[in-house]
Amino acid sequence: MARRDPHSYADDTQVATESLALVARVDFTQRVLHAEATLAFAAPGGGALDLDTRDLAIDAVEAVGAREAAALPFTLHPAEPILGARLAIELPPGSTGVRIRYRTSPDASALQWLAPAQTAGGKQPFLFSQAQAIQARSFVPIQDLPGVRFTYDATIRVPAGMTAVMAAERVESSEPGVFKFRMPQPIPSYLLAIAAGDLVFEPIGERSGVWAEPEMARRAATEFADTEEMMRVTEELFGPYRWGRYDLLVLPPSFPYGGMENPRMTFATPTVVIGDKSLVSVVAHELAHSWSGNLVTQDSWDDIWLNEGFTSYVENRIVEAVYGAEFAVMETAIKQHATVVKLDPLTPAELAVELPGLHHRSEYHGTTSTGPLKGSWFLSWLEERFTREVFDPFLRGYFDRFAFRSINTDDFVAHLREHLLEPHPDVVTEDELAAWLYEPGIPAFAERAVSARFQVVDEARDLWLRTGELPGGAEKWTTQEWLRFLDAAPDVLSPLLLQQLDRAFGLTGTANGEIARRWYQIVAASSYEASYAEMAEFLTNVGRMKLILPVYQALAGTDRAFAAADRVAPRQVRSIISAPGLTE
Ligand SMILES: [Zn+2]
């Protein structure tokens, strides 16, 4: 046994998957996929092969390319809580691949099956997948770890009148109800993605567009109109977009994330489609993953900052290039504030757990949600020290050198020394580097982003809290200014202040999920029952964890029972609990 990743049964000494051929029928009645997966190996081989599965029913296993009898015995070991069940196969010598016929479970952790009533259209059911971090194994038996990359082909059959999409290139198919796909670039398993429902396409630009239910497609394409421009500026900064098209699939509101960077097709929450483009940094984030994460990938979940820290940095550069420096600084300040507030009260020991150094070996799922921010802060700091003239070509060189590879923090640090620190000595010290890479917390010498507009907001909030005078000019505030106003407000406010603010600015019932999250957190912590009906509506309609978990936490902190919690669909709660908070 030579397990290379604590979150997978994959064994380094065994054959490695080079490509996958997937044939699946989507069965909405039973809520299962009836499927056949053929894994082709990088080189012919034999002997033991261990694959990751979770809740799969295995019907048959066959060797491909070997001379001996095709049908193979196999053992599906008892499931372990985190890893799932090891599928052990003994391959005859000279096998070029293995074919597995199987069915998924209605409870497959990666698959969310929605009844028609849970969709915008209300007529057709809907299916979408979320494979990150280690859920791909619940719909494909595979070596499920970011260190193994493969290309794939897929044929998906859906009921008449429905459309299937995958995070891959579409291939023409003349058969009704049959959709074909091809992913020619090697991807890690967590980027496998599928969806099916009543979907239509609305173009944005030459290389980009939106897939969504008909009710949503046009609105989303308008909200995301700057996608093409985002692609252009990122290519200018960090090299070519290597995936062909970039489309967005807008999902029903129960999707647990803001976005998931599935290659060629970001899966996105509808909670950012609000009509004023103020929350489209989610698109910048997911697009940035086309470089950091999808192109250059963390070798294991321990190194997640290589995906998320780099992406948060690139996201901010895209936002700055498209929407201006002031907007970008506000976004950075909001993220830094959230991190610092969370970290400030911690002891050094707690800090080492909550925000360890970037070079860190950890328990299951690798990281806390604050780790990537430290990574992004580190890159901004390097940029500041070396200037963009030096740092931008360095980063572009990093993406070029490691394109379509999975690497770890050591690989990055070696590259950093060779291509940035050594050619430019005396810009940063070893102590400074060690503070970022190995020590807990945010280094004391790291400067915080300062937004002039936020200083105005801070003064307005202080005055309001002191005197009850409502913030002047707030009706013209951007989303980000409102977020700042609420972020730095006390957790608990008096009913009088809450009522006054709500009457003036209509925060209760806002369509803006980010504002709603902050507002309802205060509402919940303050037990301000006048807003409970709308808060319940928000909590039961939205599945995006980032928006609803803080509100539930605030509710849990009060001593009042809250009936709406019972109204959340059990499936949604399960997906919230099982999906680790790795992405937006
Ligand atoms: Zn991300």
CSV table of C-alpha atoms in Angstrom, one decimal, residues 168 201-211 224 226-228 230-231 241 243-249 259-268 280-291 294:
chain,number,residue,atom,x,y,z
A,168,ALA,CA,-16.9,19.8,-20.8
A,201,PHE,CA,-28.7,28.8,-23.5
A,202,GLU,CA,-28.3,32.5,-23.7
A,203,PRO,CA,-25.1,33.9,-25.2
A,204,ILE,CA,-23.0,36.6,-23.5
A,205,GLY,CA,-20.1,36.9,-26.0
A,206,GLU,CA,-18.0,34.9,-28.5
A,207,ARG,CA,-16.7,32.4,-26.0
A,208,SER,CA,-19.2,32.8,-23.2
A,209,GLY,CA,-22.8,32.3,-22.3
A,210,VAL,CA,-25.3,31.3,-19.7
A,211,TRP,CA,-27.2,28.0,-19.2
A,224,PHE,CA,-22.9,38.5,-16.3
A,226,ASP,CA,-18.9,41.6,-18.4
A,227,THR,CA,-17.7,38.0,-18.5
A,228,GLU,CA,-16.0,38.4,-21.9
A,230,MET,CA,-13.1,39.6,-17.5
A,231,MET,CA,-11.6,36.8,-19.8
A,241,TYR,CA,-7.4,30.9,-21.4
A,243,TRP,CA,-10.3,25.7,-21.9
A,244,GLY,CA,-12.1,26.8,-25.1
A,245,ARG,CA,-15.5,28.2,-23.9
A,246,TYR,CA,-16.4,29.7,-20.6
A,247,ASP,CA,-20.1,29.3,-19.7
A,248,LEU,CA,-22.0,29.7,-16.5
A,249,LEU,CA,-24.8,27.3,-15.4
A,259,GLY,CA,-20.0,29.2,-7.5
A,260,MET,CA,-18.1,26.0,-8.3
A,261,GLU,CA,-15.3,26.4,-10.8
A,262,ASN,CA,-16.2,23.4,-13.0
A,263,PRO,CA,-14.0,23.8,-16.1
A,264,ARG,CA,-15.6,25.4,-19.1
A,265,MET,CA,-18.8,25.7,-17.1
A,266,THR,CA,-19.0,27.4,-13.7
A,267,PHE,CA,-21.9,26.2,-11.6
A,268,ALA,CA,-23.4,29.4,-10.0
A,280,VAL,CA,-20.4,39.5,-9.9
A,281,SER,CA,-17.0,39.1,-8.2
A,282,VAL,CA,-18.2,35.5,-7.9
A,283,VAL,CA,-17.8,35.2,-11.6
A,284,ALA,CA,-14.4,36.8,-11.4
A,285,HIS,CA,-13.5,34.3,-8.7
A,286,GLU,CA,-14.7,31.2,-10.7
A,287,LEU,CA,-13.1,32.4,-13.9
A,288,ALA,CA,-9.8,33.0,-12.0
A,289,HIS,CA,-9.9,29.3,-11.2
A,290,SER,CA,-9.4,28.6,-14.9
A,291,TRP,CA,-5.8,29.5,-14.1
A,294,ASN,CA,-8.1,24.1,-12.7
